[in-house]
Amino acid sequence: MYVKIYIKIQKNGSWMYMPWLWRKIMVRKTREEAWKTREKLLLSSFELFSKYGFDKTNLSDIAVAAGVTRGAVYWHFENKDELFMELLKYLSKSEENYYENFRKIEINQSSPLLQFRSWLLDFRELLNNKQKMVLFQMMDSISISATASNRIKTMIREQGVKFIEKIASFLNACVRSGELPADLDVNFAAMHIYSVLDGYFRTYRNGYSNILERELERIIDLVLNDVKLLKKQ
């Protein structure tokens, strides 16, 4: 036995039964609830991956943190690898994603070197923003994880490759504007800058934050001067 539920609305002074409207409302409500649960799982996994690392976090931990059952986790994600990959996609839409924000910058063709230097100086803001640092820490833990799949590690490497490509775009613009030598080895220079940033990030994590913040401007000018020497061979 079941009961049909209808919504009735008044139209032209008379009441009309509209069951289709009820179904439409319920479908939308179900989708909204499913998305809220999915988002809650993503945010909880982000917090746990950042705090304990990928290897030491399991789906049961994430379910407890999100306040849902383990079955609800599997309804949304096949396994931990898939959850993490969906988390990266979710974070790519976030204002806190340093990689994506940099890649979306529109290069100022008239003075790209000044713009690039300004962006490098904003690295200080990143270091002082714990929420933004979390993404770096999380991806760093995945890159050395013993349990993360090659698929995930490849996805993280691709993030780094795209980041380097954006740096190269800036350097190419600097060459066109005459701010850097015409014979600059752009790809090598982009890799050099990326490696320096990665190195300073690790230096910061090892407890040298005060030195790095105080000397950041001098460090950046040194890096940009060194780049001019990286010519094609």
Tab-separated table of C-alpha atoms in Angstrom:
chain	number	residue	atom	x	y	z
A	1	MET	CA	0.000	0.000	0.000
A	2	TYR	CA	1.301	3.467	-0.820
A	3	VAL	CA	-0.032	6.992	-0.765
A	4	LYS	CA	0.168	9.386	-3.687
A	5	ILE	CA	1.161	12.882	-2.654
A	6	TYR	CA	0.064	15.887	-4.674
A	7	ILE	CA	0.650	19.584	-4.535
A	8	LYS	CA	-2.350	21.744	-5.266
A	9	ILE	CA	-2.155	25.363	-6.293
A	10	GLN	CA	-4.815	27.938	-6.919
A	11	LYS	CA	-5.217	29.061	-10.517
A	12	ASN	CA	-7.977	31.364	-11.789
A	13	GLY	CA	-9.889	30.932	-8.546
A	14	SER	CA	-9.882	27.106	-8.679
A	15	TRP	CA	-7.575	24.453	-7.231
A	16	MET	CA	-5.488	22.197	-9.496
A	17	TYR	CA	-3.568	19.064	-8.615
A	18	MET	CA	-0.038	19.073	-10.025
A	19	PRO	CA	1.873	15.872	-9.095
A	20	TRP	CA	4.638	16.639	-11.624
A	21	LEU	CA	5.566	19.751	-9.644
A	22	TRP	CA	6.012	17.686	-6.496
A	23	ARG	CA	8.280	15.239	-8.333
A	24	LYS	CA	10.358	18.086	-9.752
A	25	ILE	CA	10.825	19.626	-6.310
A	26	MET	CA	11.829	16.295	-4.757
A	27	VAL	CA	14.355	15.527	-7.522
A	28	ARG	CA	15.973	18.920	-7.074
A	29	LYS	CA	16.011	18.509	-3.306
A	30	THR	CA	17.630	15.067	-3.609
A	31	ARG	CA	20.330	16.428	-5.927
A	32	GLU	CA	21.034	19.331	-3.597
A	33	GLU	CA	21.362	16.992	-0.615
A	34	ALA	CA	23.652	14.667	-2.582
A	35	TRP	CA	25.886	17.596	-3.578
A	36	LYS	CA	26.023	18.845	0.018
A	37	THR	CA	27.107	15.394	1.186
A	38	ARG	CA	29.699	15.172	-1.593
A	39	GLU	CA	31.093	18.610	-0.752
A	40	LYS	CA	31.201	17.734	2.940
A	41	LEU	CA	33.236	14.616	2.099
A	42	LEU	CA	35.631	16.602	-0.097
A	43	LEU	CA	36.221	19.255	2.558
A	44	SER	CA	36.661	16.649	5.289
A	45	SER	CA	39.145	14.705	3.169
A	46	PHE	CA	41.045	17.917	2.449
A	47	GLU	CA	41.381	18.572	6.168
A	48	LEU	CA	42.458	15.019	7.009
A	49	PHE	CA	44.868	14.623	4.076
A	50	SER	CA	46.477	17.916	5.078
A	51	LYS	CA	46.737	17.004	8.745
A	52	TYR	CA	47.705	13.321	8.596
A	53	GLY	CA	48.840	12.777	5.014
A	54	PHE	CA	47.396	10.552	2.329
A	55	ASP	CA	48.763	7.238	3.638
A	56	LYS	CA	47.470	7.651	7.201
A	57	THR	CA	43.951	8.720	6.194
A	58	ASN	CA	41.320	6.145	5.263
A	59	LEU	CA	37.740	6.380	4.065
A	60	SER	CA	36.380	5.512	7.506
A	61	ASP	CA	38.190	8.532	8.966
A	62	ILE	CA	36.716	10.738	6.266
A	63	ALA	CA	33.217	9.371	6.841
A	64	VAL	CA	33.439	10.089	10.584
A	65	ALA	CA	34.787	13.607	9.990
A	66	ALA	CA	31.983	14.328	7.514
A	67	GLY	CA	29.323	12.850	9.796
A	68	VAL	CA	28.154	10.262	7.264
A	69	THR	CA	28.307	6.485	6.913
A	70	ARG	CA	31.112	4.671	5.115
A	71	GLY	CA	28.482	3.525	2.615
A	72	ALA	CA	27.752	7.159	1.774
A	73	VAL	CA	31.425	7.640	0.916
A	74	TYR	CA	31.348	4.704	-1.500
A	75	TRP	CA	28.145	6.004	-3.042
A	76	HIS	CA	30.031	9.115	-4.134
A	77	PHE	CA	33.562	7.737	-4.671
A	78	GLU	CA	34.809	4.314	-5.717
A	79	ASN	CA	37.948	4.498	-3.551
A	80	LYS	CA	40.396	6.893	-1.891
A	81	ASP	CA	42.252	7.528	-5.147
A	82	GLU	CA	39.098	8.673	-6.898
A	83	LEU	CA	38.149	10.848	-3.927
A	84	PHE	CA	41.529	12.568	-4.023
A	85	MET	CA	41.344	13.177	-7.766
A	86	GLU	CA	37.888	14.689	-7.381
A	87	LEU	CA	39.257	16.813	-4.542
A	88	LEU	CA	41.919	18.253	-6.829
A	89	LYS	CA	39.240	19.128	-9.383
A	90	TYR	CA	37.168	20.741	-6.637
A	91	LEU	CA	40.133	22.762	-5.389
A	92	SER	CA	40.932	23.903	-8.931
A	93	LYS	CA	37.757	25.993	-8.714
A	94	SER	CA	38.713	27.470	-5.359
A	95	GLU	CA	40.218	30.905	-4.788
A	96	GLU	CA	42.749	29.189	-2.519
A	97	ASN	CA	44.304	27.200	-5.367
A	98	TYR	CA	47.641	28.910	-5.976
A	99	TYR	CA	48.390	26.840	-9.075
A	100	GLU	CA	45.126	27.619	-10.826
A	101	ASN	CA	45.142	31.308	-9.883
A	102	PHE	CA	48.608	31.726	-11.378
A	103	ARG	CA	47.695	29.867	-14.556
A	104	LYS	CA	44.696	32.167	-15.066
A	105	ILE	CA	46.718	35.392	-14.865
A	106	GLU	CA	46.503	37.446	-18.042
A	107	ILE	CA	50.048	38.434	-18.984
A	108	ASN	CA	50.736	42.135	-19.413
A	109	GLN	CA	52.597	42.168	-22.718
A	110	SER	CA	53.997	45.680	-22.234
A	111	SER	CA	55.864	44.894	-19.000
A	112	PRO	CA	55.647	41.166	-18.271
A	113	LEU	CA	58.858	41.023	-16.210
A	114	LEU	CA	57.557	43.599	-13.725
A	115	GLN	CA	54.275	41.712	-13.503
A	116	PHE	CA	56.090	38.400	-13.003
A	117	ARG	CA	58.305	39.893	-10.279
A	118	SER	CA	55.215	41.262	-8.553
A	119	TRP	CA	53.646	37.808	-8.627
A	120	LEU	CA	56.812	36.266	-7.170
A	121	LEU	CA	56.666	38.776	-4.321
A	122	ASP	CA	53.138	37.581	-3.621
A	123	PHE	CA	54.776	34.300	-2.651
A	124	ARG	CA	55.117	35.929	0.769
A	125	GLU	CA	51.338	36.107	1.028
A	126	LEU	CA	51.142	32.410	0.202
A	127	LEU	CA	53.620	31.552	2.943
A	128	ASN	CA	51.573	33.523	5.476
A	129	ASN	CA	48.273	31.972	4.437
A	130	LYS	CA	47.910	28.607	6.166
A	131	GLN	CA	44.887	27.657	4.095
A	132	LYS	CA	46.768	28.139	0.835
A	133	MET	CA	49.820	26.307	2.163
A	134	VAL	CA	47.680	23.272	2.891
A	135	LEU	CA	47.347	22.405	-0.808
A	136	PHE	CA	51.130	22.412	-1.250
A	137	GLN	CA	51.633	20.270	1.831
A	138	MET	CA	48.971	17.813	0.782
A	139	MET	CA	50.328	17.399	-2.749
A	140	ASP	CA	53.843	17.078	-1.378
A	141	SER	CA	52.766	14.206	0.884
A	142	ILE	CA	51.091	12.456	-2.065
A	143	SER	CA	54.199	12.713	-4.249
A	144	ILE	CA	56.180	10.605	-1.749
A	145	SER	CA	53.262	8.393	-0.691
A	146	ALA	CA	53.808	4.648	-0.581
A	147	THR	CA	50.157	3.852	-1.224
A	148	ALA	CA	49.012	6.515	-3.703
A	149	SER	CA	48.453	5.146	-7.184
A	150	ASN	CA	50.572	6.102	-10.187
A	151	ARG	CA	47.427	7.713	-11.597
A	152	ILE	CA	47.332	10.205	-8.712
A	153	LYS	CA	51.065	10.881	-8.825
A	154	THR	CA	50.824	11.498	-12.564
A	155	MET	CA	47.984	13.955	-11.980
A	156	ILE	CA	50.104	15.875	-9.461
A	157	ARG	CA	53.074	15.928	-11.833
A	158	GLU	CA	50.778	17.325	-14.527
A	159	GLN	CA	49.870	20.179	-12.147
A	160	GLY	CA	53.574	20.977	-11.864
A	161	VAL	CA	54.070	20.772	-15.632
A	162	LYS	CA	51.220	23.236	-16.259
A	163	PHE	CA	52.709	25.569	-13.639
A	164	ILE	CA	56.090	25.460	-15.394
A	165	GLU	CA	54.403	26.100	-18.747
A	166	LYS	CA	52.821	29.264	-17.353
A	167	ILE	CA	56.204	30.465	-16.087
A	168	ALA	CA	57.587	29.804	-19.573
A	169	SER	CA	54.744	31.896	-21.047
A	170	PHE	CA	55.809	34.796	-18.849
A	171	LEU	CA	59.448	34.389	-19.861
A	172	ASN	CA	58.557	34.240	-23.558
A	173	ALA	CA	56.629	37.488	-23.148
A	174	CYS	CA	59.682	38.995	-21.429
A	175	VAL	CA	61.846	37.972	-24.378
A	176	ARG	CA	59.405	39.563	-26.836
A	177	SER	CA	59.338	42.782	-24.804
A	178	GLY	CA	63.141	42.908	-24.703
A	179	GLU	CA	63.284	42.569	-20.914
A	180	LEU	CA	65.113	39.247	-21.172
A	181	PRO	CA	67.779	38.142	-23.706
A	182	ALA	CA	66.576	36.922	-27.098
A	183	ASP	CA	68.725	33.779	-26.742
A	184	LEU	CA	67.262	32.842	-23.346
A	185	ASP	CA	66.696	29.115	-22.875
A	186	VAL	CA	63.082	29.640	-21.821
A	187	ASN	CA	62.226	26.062	-20.882
A	188	PHE	CA	65.366	25.605	-18.799
A	189	ALA	CA	64.827	28.988	-17.132
A	190	ALA	CA	61.206	28.118	-16.297
A	191	MET	CA	62.292	24.825	-14.722
A	192	HIS	CA	64.982	26.688	-12.752
A	193	ILE	CA	62.471	29.175	-11.320
A	194	TYR	CA	60.031	26.387	-10.455
A	195	SER	CA	62.775	24.446	-8.690
A	196	VAL	CA	63.805	27.519	-6.711
A	197	LEU	CA	60.221	28.150	-5.589
A	198	ASP	CA	59.829	24.505	-4.628
A	199	GLY	CA	63.102	24.642	-2.705
A	200	TYR	CA	62.100	27.751	-0.782
A	201	PHE	CA	58.748	26.185	0.020
A	202	ARG	CA	60.552	23.242	1.609
A	203	THR	CA	62.905	25.627	3.408
A	204	TYR	CA	59.872	27.385	4.859
A	205	ARG	CA	58.416	24.081	6.038
A	206	ASN	CA	61.702	23.245	7.759
A	207	GLY	CA	61.366	26.254	10.058
A	208	TYR	CA	63.199	29.074	8.278
A	209	SER	CA	60.117	31.224	7.740
A	210	ASN	CA	61.527	34.421	9.298
A	211	ILE	CA	64.637	34.437	7.092
A	212	LEU	CA	62.656	33.661	3.963
A	213	GLU	CA	60.066	36.381	4.546
A	214	ARG	CA	62.714	38.968	5.407
A	215	GLU	CA	64.952	38.215	2.423
A	216	LEU	CA	62.295	37.310	-0.154
A	217	GLU	CA	62.688	40.432	-2.311
A	218	ARG	CA	66.450	40.018	-2.496
A	219	ILE	CA	66.056	36.321	-3.290
A	220	ILE	CA	63.644	37.059	-6.143
A	221	ASP	CA	65.910	39.684	-7.681
A	222	LEU	CA	68.803	37.229	-7.477
A	223	VAL	CA	66.739	34.536	-9.234
A	224	LEU	CA	65.664	36.906	-12.021
A	225	ASN	CA	69.244	38.075	-12.549
A	226	ASP	CA	70.431	34.460	-12.716
A	227	VAL	CA	67.760	33.664	-15.295
A	228	LYS	CA	69.341	36.142	-17.728
A	229	LEU	CA	72.455	33.937	-17.798
A	230	LEU	CA	70.542	30.813	-18.840
A	231	LYS	CA	71.096	31.107	-22.570
A	232	LYS	CA	70.584	28.512	-25.266
A	233	GLN	CA	73.558	26.291	-25.942
